[in-house]
């Protein structure tokens, strides 16, 4: 049993270093929940992510608030990792709900502007931050629950897939999937591994080759999400699911999670530098830069 002594130790043993030192304690606030007594909360807000910790339940809520579409920029990824580290360091926090404060979008995925016309040094820093985000979330000791209240393509889908459980708003206009191939990009092996672990080899293979984005009902059918819930009942359902998961002894759940995910995590840790080099080599190609620039122009035309 000693070999599976908890997920934070997995990263420590593998040499993945934290992005920052432990930060100061959060400010305190008090929030009134409907029908319940006053619940003490601790909250902090960065530029792109807002976090609130409910001390009575031991559950934190992380809301993405980076308009217009919660794209995963270098700044966003850094804030995400810092926020997650603060929660991991708080012994009172046993679970985290990840959702969006922006209507109709969970996260649009990686920020394309971080991959266009930048230096090798920038690409290295950006991709290392993407890796760090996944390593921290996928290995988290906490119960992680994605409440997907909008569309979630590409990197946004990866965040959801990395959680323990996924609840999506019952809205056929919202889509989710790893659609990188539509942009001429190949999803990295650890994106693929995470996807396979959730939906199985065949669904993952077909979806990745076609770059499929699934409307909410199809996402449920193929197992990308675990439940569909009317949007107005998402938070109520999230509380019920979280309570179910937290009813179990933490150590048993954590060791089981570590056992199930360790092989996939270790694979990226062992090949992290090689993965960065592959990303730089790929994204620096003239054909890829042209493809990304064309996609950015298309997005500009849609906005106008």
XYZ file of N, CA and C in Angstrom, residues 116-283:
504
model
N 0.941 31.663 -31.980
C 1.166 32.302 -33.280
C 2.243 33.374 -33.187
N 3.286 33.214 -34.012
C 4.295 34.255 -34.148
C 5.093 34.557 -32.904
N 5.238 33.580 -32.024
C 5.985 33.798 -30.786
C 7.357 33.118 -30.855
N 8.175 33.390 -29.858
C 9.526 32.823 -29.813
C 9.503 31.391 -29.274
N 10.601 30.695 -29.506
C 10.756 29.345 -28.949
C 10.636 29.364 -27.439
N 11.203 30.400 -26.810
C 11.138 30.520 -25.348
C 9.682 30.654 -24.881
N 8.903 31.420 -25.623
C 7.492 31.590 -25.245
C 6.724 30.275 -25.412
N 6.943 29.599 -26.519
C 6.265 28.311 -26.734
C 6.615 27.324 -25.621
N 7.887 27.341 -25.193
C 8.316 26.448 -24.113
C 7.568 26.760 -22.820
N 7.521 28.041 -22.469
C 6.850 28.452 -21.238
C 5.357 28.143 -21.290
N 4.738 28.393 -22.437
C 3.308 28.157 -22.574
C 2.980 26.674 -22.459
N 3.726 25.840 -23.187
C 3.397 24.414 -23.174
C 3.696 23.771 -21.825
N 4.731 24.254 -21.148
C 5.006 23.741 -19.810
C 3.852 24.084 -18.858
N 3.242 25.254 -19.057
C 2.099 25.654 -18.233
C 0.875 24.784 -18.531
N 0.686 24.416 -19.807
C -0.415 23.513 -20.166
C -0.209 22.160 -19.493
N 1.014 21.644 -19.570
C 1.340 20.380 -18.907
C 1.081 20.463 -17.408
N 1.524 21.549 -16.804
C 1.400 21.711 -15.355
C -0.065 21.727 -14.930
N -0.886 22.418 -15.711
C -2.316 22.459 -15.421
C -2.904 21.061 -15.379
N -2.587 20.259 -16.394
C -3.136 18.894 -16.454
C -2.571 18.016 -15.346
N -1.263 18.080 -15.113
C -0.653 17.251 -14.077
C -1.266 17.540 -12.708
N -1.482 18.793 -12.406
C -2.049 19.164 -11.109
C -3.506 18.727 -10.983
N -4.281 18.971 -12.027
C -5.702 18.643 -11.952
C -5.932 17.141 -11.982
N -5.256 16.438 -12.876
C -5.472 14.996 -13.029
C -4.982 14.226 -11.805
N -4.015 14.796 -11.090
C -3.465 14.110 -9.922
C -4.019 14.644 -8.605
N -4.994 15.517 -8.677
C -5.475 16.173 -7.457
C -6.017 15.171 -6.440
N -5.688 15.402 -5.187
C -6.202 14.583 -4.092
C -7.671 14.873 -3.811
N -8.129 16.056 -4.225
C -9.503 16.454 -3.967
C -10.469 15.752 -4.919
N -11.743 15.701 -4.540
C -12.791 15.320 -5.487
C -12.955 16.486 -6.461
N -12.850 16.215 -7.743
C -12.939 17.277 -8.749
C -14.191 17.056 -9.594
N -15.028 18.062 -9.648
C -16.318 17.979 -10.330
C -16.424 19.104 -11.351
N -16.572 18.750 -12.627
C -16.752 19.753 -13.674
C -18.240 20.000 -13.874
N -18.648 21.249 -13.713
C -20.023 21.662 -13.995
C -19.964 22.475 -15.282
N -20.314 21.819 -16.381
C -20.083 22.366 -17.720
C -21.329 23.129 -18.152
N -21.293 24.444 -17.956
C -22.455 25.287 -18.212
C -22.325 26.080 -19.506
N -21.699 25.454 -20.495
C -21.519 26.063 -21.805
C -20.663 25.165 -22.667
N -20.354 25.620 -23.865
C -19.547 24.812 -24.775
C -18.126 24.656 -24.253
N -17.508 23.528 -24.620
C -16.202 23.197 -24.048
C -15.353 22.412 -25.042
N -14.846 23.085 -26.082
C -14.007 22.386 -27.055
C -12.557 22.274 -26.593
N -11.835 21.353 -27.198
C -10.374 21.247 -27.097
C -9.879 21.268 -25.650
N -9.044 22.237 -25.300
C -8.478 22.290 -23.964
C -9.522 22.426 -22.871
N -10.659 23.041 -23.190
C -11.757 23.105 -22.231
C -12.304 21.721 -21.947
N -12.398 20.905 -22.987
C -12.819 19.516 -22.830
C -11.802 18.751 -21.996
N -10.502 19.015 -22.198
C -9.469 18.333 -21.417
C -9.639 18.604 -19.930
N -9.932 19.847 -19.566
C -10.155 20.168 -18.153
C -11.294 19.330 -17.603
N -12.405 19.260 -18.353
C -13.556 18.475 -17.899
C -13.204 16.993 -17.792
N -12.508 16.457 -18.799
C -12.133 15.043 -18.789
C -11.213 14.701 -17.625
N -10.446 15.674 -17.160
C -9.479 15.433 -16.088
C -10.135 15.381 -14.714
N -11.395 15.801 -14.639
C -12.107 15.773 -13.361
C -12.648 14.375 -13.078
N -13.068 14.158 -11.841
C -13.600 12.858 -11.440
C -15.008 12.625 -11.978
N -15.757 13.718 -12.184
C -17.157 13.586 -12.591
C -17.537 14.826 -13.381
N -18.410 14.635 -14.379
C -18.781 15.725 -15.269
C -20.310 15.846 -15.369
N -20.819 17.018 -15.020
C -22.233 17.333 -15.187
C -22.335 18.444 -16.218
N -23.174 18.248 -17.236
C -23.288 19.245 -18.304
C -24.717 19.776 -18.377
N -24.846 21.041 -18.716
C -26.151 21.645 -18.891
C -26.888 20.957 -20.039
N -28.159 20.690 -19.821
C -28.981 19.997 -20.812
C -29.436 20.976 -21.891
N -28.483 21.332 -22.752
C -28.737 22.298 -23.815
C -28.046 21.802 -25.084
N -28.812 21.414 -26.114
C -28.199 20.854 -27.337
C -27.318 21.844 -28.084
N -27.383 23.134 -27.729
C -26.525 24.126 -28.368
C -25.114 24.096 -27.796
N -24.951 23.508 -26.615
C -23.631 23.401 -26.012
C -22.938 22.142 -26.528
N -21.672 22.285 -26.915
C -20.911 21.153 -27.452
C -19.626 20.951 -26.655
N -19.091 19.736 -26.775
C -17.855 19.391 -26.074
C -17.101 18.346 -26.893
N -15.770 18.412 -26.865
C -14.957 17.422 -27.568
C -13.545 17.920 -27.788
N -12.675 16.989 -28.141
C -11.300 17.332 -28.502
C -11.250 17.486 -30.024
N -11.408 18.713 -30.500
C -11.568 18.985 -31.934
C -10.294 19.501 -32.595
N -9.136 19.199 -31.994
C -7.871 19.748 -32.496
C -7.628 19.471 -33.979
N -8.013 18.286 -34.452
C -7.716 17.931 -35.848
C -8.421 18.855 -36.830
N -9.523 19.473 -36.422
C -10.197 20.431 -37.299
C -9.324 21.661 -37.569
N -8.403 21.936 -36.661
C -7.512 23.089 -36.806
C -6.162 22.687 -37.385
N -6.042 21.406 -37.764
C -4.765 20.920 -38.276
C -3.766 20.627 -37.176
N -4.251 20.501 -35.947
C -3.395 20.227 -34.793
C -3.618 18.789 -34.327
N -2.566 18.153 -33.882
C -2.671 16.795 -33.351
C -2.739 16.864 -31.829
N -3.756 16.254 -31.236
C -3.861 16.221 -29.780
C -2.688 15.431 -29.208
N -1.990 15.951 -28.197
C -0.850 15.244 -27.605
C -1.267 13.905 -26.992
N -0.281 13.054 -26.768
C -0.590 11.699 -26.286
C -1.312 11.715 -24.949
N -1.025 12.706 -24.113
C -1.674 12.719 -22.791
C -3.100 13.242 -22.858
N -3.428 14.055 -23.866
C -4.836 14.367 -24.155
C -5.543 13.062 -24.538
N -4.895 12.318 -25.440
C -5.471 11.060 -25.926
C -5.660 10.061 -24.795
N -4.634 9.920 -23.953
C -4.721 8.966 -22.840
C -5.879 9.312 -21.908
N -6.035 10.588 -21.615
C -7.123 11.027 -20.740
C -8.472 10.715 -21.360
N -8.599 10.957 -22.652
C -9.847 10.710 -23.378
C -10.182 9.217 -23.384
N -9.180 8.396 -23.698
C -9.388 6.944 -23.727
C -9.835 6.437 -22.360
N -9.249 6.963 -21.302
C -9.616 6.525 -19.957
C -11.072 6.830 -19.620
N -11.632 7.827 -20.274
C -13.025 8.208 -20.000
C -14.003 7.465 -20.907
N -13.723 7.420 -22.228
C -14.728 6.921 -23.178
C -14.359 5.598 -23.838
N -13.125 5.141 -23.681
C -12.710 3.913 -24.344
C -11.997 4.178 -25.655
N -11.294 3.154 -26.148
C -10.431 3.292 -27.311
C -11.186 3.684 -28.581
N -12.283 2.993 -28.890
C -12.945 3.204 -30.178
C -13.559 4.591 -30.294
N -14.297 4.993 -29.285
C -14.916 6.323 -29.314
C -13.841 7.404 -29.376
N -12.780 7.232 -28.597
C -11.702 8.218 -28.599
C -11.014 8.286 -29.956
N -10.740 7.118 -30.555
C -10.043 7.101 -31.845
C -10.859 7.802 -32.930
N -12.125 7.450 -33.007
C -12.981 8.076 -34.020
C -13.120 9.578 -33.768
N -13.341 9.947 -32.517
C -13.563 11.354 -32.177
C -12.328 12.202 -32.440
N -11.152 11.680 -32.106
C -9.922 12.437 -32.303
C -9.588 12.585 -33.783
N -9.800 11.538 -34.566
C -9.508 11.638 -35.999
C -10.427 12.644 -36.691
N -11.702 12.644 -36.297
C -12.670 13.536 -36.934
C -12.732 14.913 -36.277
N -12.087 15.056 -35.125
C -12.171 16.325 -34.399
C -13.598 16.636 -33.989
N -14.307 15.629 -33.512
C -15.746 15.757 -33.271
C -16.056 16.637 -32.066
N -17.054 17.497 -32.250
C -17.659 18.243 -31.157
C -19.073 17.722 -30.982
N -19.391 17.220 -29.794
C -20.669 16.558 -29.566
C -21.638 17.474 -28.828
N -22.859 17.635 -29.349
C -23.898 18.304 -28.565
C -24.125 17.536 -27.272
N -24.641 18.235 -26.267
C -24.774 17.642 -24.934
C -25.405 16.253 -24.932
N -26.529 16.011 -25.645
C -27.125 14.665 -25.610
C -26.190 13.580 -26.138
N -25.432 13.883 -27.200
C -24.480 12.907 -27.731
C -23.293 12.724 -26.794
N -22.874 13.800 -26.144
C -21.777 13.698 -25.182
C -22.139 12.742 -24.058
N -23.394 12.770 -23.631
C -23.857 11.824 -22.613
C -23.882 10.405 -23.176
N -24.369 10.251 -24.397
C -24.461 8.934 -25.038
C -23.097 8.257 -25.127
N -22.063 9.021 -25.465
C -20.732 8.447 -25.651
C -19.895 8.449 -24.371
N -20.457 8.928 -23.270
C -19.766 8.859 -21.991
C -18.777 9.974 -21.723
N -18.804 11.026 -22.548
C -17.896 12.153 -22.317
C -18.307 12.897 -21.055
N -19.618 12.984 -20.819
C -20.138 13.537 -19.569
C -20.948 12.460 -18.864
N -21.135 12.632 -17.561
C -21.824 11.623 -16.761
C -23.314 11.892 -16.596
N -23.695 13.167 -16.629
C -25.104 13.519 -16.461
C -25.416 14.802 -17.217
N -26.676 14.911 -17.668
C -27.209 16.166 -18.184
C -28.265 16.659 -17.205
N -28.227 17.954 -16.924
C -29.138 18.547 -15.950
C -29.618 19.888 -16.496
N -30.901 20.229 -16.308
C -31.346 21.577 -16.695
C -30.434 22.632 -16.080
N -30.138 23.661 -16.857
C -29.124 24.627 -16.443
C -29.420 25.247 -15.082
N -30.698 25.486 -14.807
C -31.051 26.123 -13.534
C -30.866 25.192 -12.334
N -30.640 23.905 -12.584
C -30.475 22.944 -11.489
C -29.041 22.411 -11.391
N -28.131 23.013 -12.130
C -26.748 22.532 -12.139
C -26.115 22.575 -10.754
N -26.246 23.697 -10.058
C -25.590 23.830 -8.760
C -26.194 22.885 -7.725
N -27.511 22.724 -7.782
C -28.180 21.800 -6.869
C -27.691 20.377 -7.086
N -27.576 19.976 -8.351
C -27.101 18.637 -8.669
C -25.642 18.468 -8.286
N -24.844 19.508 -8.518
C -23.427 19.442 -8.174
C -23.242 19.214 -6.675
N -24.048 19.889 -5.863
C -23.959 19.717 -4.409
C -24.303 18.289 -4.004
N -25.317 17.710 -4.651
C -25.727 16.343 -4.325
C -24.652 15.339 -4.725
N -24.072 15.515 -5.918
C -23.016 14.605 -6.384
C -21.785 14.723 -5.491
N -21.410 15.937 -5.170
C -20.238 16.139 -4.323
C -20.435 15.483 -2.955
N -21.630 15.630 -2.402
C -21.912 15.011 -1.101
C -21.772 13.494 -1.161
N -22.188 12.905 -2.277
C -22.070 11.462 -2.459
C -20.602 11.036 -2.461
N -19.771 11.773 -3.174
C -18.347 11.435 -3.254
C -17.642 11.668 -1.916
N -18.015 12.731 -1.222
C -17.345 13.056 0.035
C -17.808 12.176 1.195
N -18.859 11.383 0.973
C -19.339 10.476 2.016
C -18.381 9.314 2.238
N -17.504 9.082 1.260
C -16.529 7.999 1.380
C -15.295 8.459 2.142
N -14.588 7.520 2.792
C -13.318 7.889 3.436
C -12.321 8.412 2.403
N -11.721 9.559 2.699
C -10.814 10.188 1.742
C -9.674 9.272 1.323
N -9.059 8.576 2.293
C -7.855 7.816 1.972
C -8.143 6.698 0.972
N -9.292 6.034 1.109
C -9.619 4.939 0.192
C -9.845 5.467 -1.218
N -10.575 6.570 -1.315
C -10.841 7.160 -2.627
C -9.551 7.669 -3.261
N -8.717 8.339 -2.475
C -7.486 8.916 -3.005
C -6.519 7.843 -3.504
N -6.363 6.771 -2.742
C -5.461 5.692 -3.149
C -5.980 5.014 -4.417
N -7.289 4.824 -4.489
C -7.876 4.228 -5.693
C -7.656 5.117 -6.903
N -7.866 6.408 -6.723
C -7.658 7.361 -7.820
C -6.209 7.345 -8.288
N -5.289 7.330 -7.345
C -3.872 7.274 -7.679
C -3.545 6.014 -8.471
N -4.094 4.888 -8.026
C -3.852 3.611 -8.690
C -4.356 3.637 -10.137
N -5.507 4.258 -10.351
C -6.116 4.290 -11.684
C -5.396 5.252 -12.631
N -4.832 6.316 -12.091
C -4.305 7.388 -12.951
C -2.783 7.446 -13.025
N -2.107 6.713 -12.169
C -0.652 6.838 -12.052
C 0.081 6.565 -13.361
N -0.311 5.537 -14.094
C 0.397 5.172 -15.327
C 0.365 6.302 -16.345
N -0.794 6.925 -16.502
C -0.943 8.022 -17.464
C -0.138 9.233 -17.015
N -0.192 9.550 -15.727
C 0.572 10.680 -15.209
C 2.077 10.446 -15.362
N 2.524 9.266 -14.992
C 3.953 8.957 -15.071
C 4.476 9.051 -16.509
N 3.611 8.727 -17.462
C 4.042 8.752 -18.863
C 4.407 10.174 -19.307
N 3.586 11.159 -18.917
C 3.945 12.532 -19.280
C 5.166 12.998 -18.500
N 5.223 12.698 -17.211
C 6.370 13.134 -16.406
C 7.672 12.598 -16.998
N 7.659 11.354 -17.446
C 8.866 10.734 -18.004
C 9.265 11.336 -19.351
N 8.283 11.879 -20.071
C 8.554 12.390 -21.427
C 8.217 13.873 -21.562
N 8.277 14.577 -20.444
C 7.823 15.971 -20.443
C 8.652 16.854 -21.371
N 9.955 16.775 -21.280
C 10.813 17.623 -22.113
C 10.673 17.255 -23.588
N 10.562 15.979 -23.859
C 10.360 15.529 -25.241
C 9.031 16.050 -25.791
N 8.012 16.056 -24.953
C 6.702 16.561 -25.360
C 6.763 18.048 -25.686
N 7.523 18.799 -24.896
C 7.687 20.233 -25.167
C 8.391 20.445 -26.498
N 9.458 19.684 -26.734
C 10.188 19.800 -28.005
C 9.290 19.456 -29.190
N 8.474 18.421 -29.028
C 7.562 18.048 -30.113
C 6.559 19.156 -30.395
N 6.057 19.779 -29.332
C 5.097 20.880 -29.510
C 5.754 22.041 -30.248
N 6.958 22.417 -29.827
C 7.647 23.540 -30.473
C 7.914 23.241 -31.935
N 8.389 22.039 -32.220
C 8.671 21.645 -33.597
C 7.414 21.701 -34.457
N 6.315 21.236 -33.890
C 5.054 21.185 -34.638
C 4.485 22.579 -34.861
N 4.376 23.360 -33.788
C 3.700 24.646 -33.885
C 4.532 25.659 -34.677
